[in-house]
């Protein structure tokens, strides 16, 4: 594994997707222990896509035994506005691949309400976050005033999108809302909701989990000078860690060069 760190950004490069998954499980379990010790709870925000498969090692020993799952709460950085049992639902993907295998209390799993319009779904999810803030279950960032999650686990699409913030759509410019919606996502299904950049970037820790050669050009573009791709706008209050396998990192001539840009 190669590791480069500058300020709040770390890039880790692994030999294989499996090595990324093993390291991601270790990292997540370590943060779970740290946050539970510090504040008694651990809020985790999931993406959909390939991330859930890469998280598979967390559902196996030793993590199944020593992680204090009772203190976890689960949110989604984006969700497709489809029924929760639809195979396109990010909730269903996470349930089948992760949540059904670990004992996180069901009342701490914050899925969308799946019987509303995209606008209504975004409003409802935002209102529920406000409610959690009012009940002091979710803190606000002192720096930004937006909700502060402990850990956000993000993937990236080949077009450089993160969450449901796409290159040629305006949602990525949203500065006030916590949750917004999109009705014409370039990647199906078209109706989605998404946390906004001010919320994403108020997270304590963010992991960008990127594997596969099909993302190599996008990784290179994200790390190039003045990239305007959504993934280039991700930052964290404490630490942003990029987990790359060697295929995803294959177009970076030298990893340390990304810090020179
Ligand atoms: O549509 C989505 O795509 C991204 C990236 O998915 P991947 O399969 O290329 O890893 C995902 O992060 C997002 O949550 C999802 O809704």
PDB file of C-alpha atoms and ligand atoms in Angstrom, residues 47-51 78 80 90 155-158 161 163-164 187 192, ligand 1:
ATOM      1  CA  UNK A  47     -23.690   6.066  -0.892  1.00  0.00           C
ATOM      2  CA  UNK A  48     -25.094   3.521  -3.291  1.00  0.00           C
ATOM      3  CA  UNK A  49     -23.181   1.910  -6.129  1.00  0.00           C
ATOM      4  CA  UNK A  50     -20.072  -0.212  -5.795  1.00  0.00           C
ATOM      5  CA  UNK A  51     -19.309   1.116  -2.285  1.00  0.00           C
ATOM      6  CA  UNK A  78     -28.245  10.297  -1.965  1.00  0.00           C
ATOM      7  CA  UNK A  80     -33.176   7.269  -5.827  1.00  0.00           C
ATOM      8  CA  UNK A  90     -29.778   2.674  -2.491  1.00  0.00           C
ATOM      9  CA  UNK A 155     -18.227   6.653  -4.398  1.00  0.00           C
ATOM     10  CA  UNK A 156     -17.705   8.430  -7.697  1.00  0.00           C
ATOM     11  CA  UNK A 157     -19.230   7.876 -11.132  1.00  0.00           C
ATOM     12  CA  UNK A 158     -17.238   7.903 -14.401  1.00  0.00           C
ATOM     13  CA  UNK A 161     -20.370  12.782  -9.854  1.00  0.00           C
ATOM     14  CA  UNK A 163     -23.822  11.624  -4.258  1.00  0.00           C
ATOM     15  CA  UNK A 164     -26.398  12.813  -6.862  1.00  0.00           C
ATOM     16  CA  UNK A 187     -27.740   8.415 -14.640  1.00  0.00           C
ATOM     17  CA  UNK A 192     -33.248  11.443  -6.786  1.00  0.00           C
TER      18      UNK A 192
HETATM   19  O1  LIG B   1     -25.903   6.601  -8.805  1.00  0.00           O
HETATM   20  C1  LIG B   1     -25.033   6.567  -7.969  1.00  0.00           C
HETATM   21  O2  LIG B   1     -23.731   6.485  -8.364  1.00  0.00           O
HETATM   22  C2  LIG B   1     -22.637   6.775  -7.501  1.00  0.00           C
HETATM   23  C3  LIG B   1     -21.429   6.031  -8.023  1.00  0.00           C
HETATM   24  O3  LIG B   1     -21.741   4.650  -8.106  1.00  0.00           O
HETATM   25  P1  LIG B   1     -20.682   3.562  -8.565  1.00  0.00           P
HETATM   26  O4  LIG B   1     -21.496   2.315  -8.851  1.00  0.00           O
HETATM   27  O5  LIG B   1     -20.002   4.095  -9.799  1.00  0.00           O
HETATM   28  O6  LIG B   1     -19.756   3.334  -7.423  1.00  0.00           O
HETATM   29  C4  LIG B   1     -22.971   6.462  -6.047  1.00  0.00           C
HETATM   30  O7  LIG B   1     -21.932   6.912  -5.224  1.00  0.00           O
HETATM   31  C5  LIG B   1     -24.295   7.089  -5.690  1.00  0.00           C
HETATM   32  O8  LIG B   1     -24.620   6.917  -4.329  1.00  0.00           O
HETATM   33  C6  LIG B   1     -25.371   6.450  -6.530  1.00  0.00           C
HETATM   34  O9  LIG B   1     -26.676   6.921  -6.258  1.00  0.00           O
END
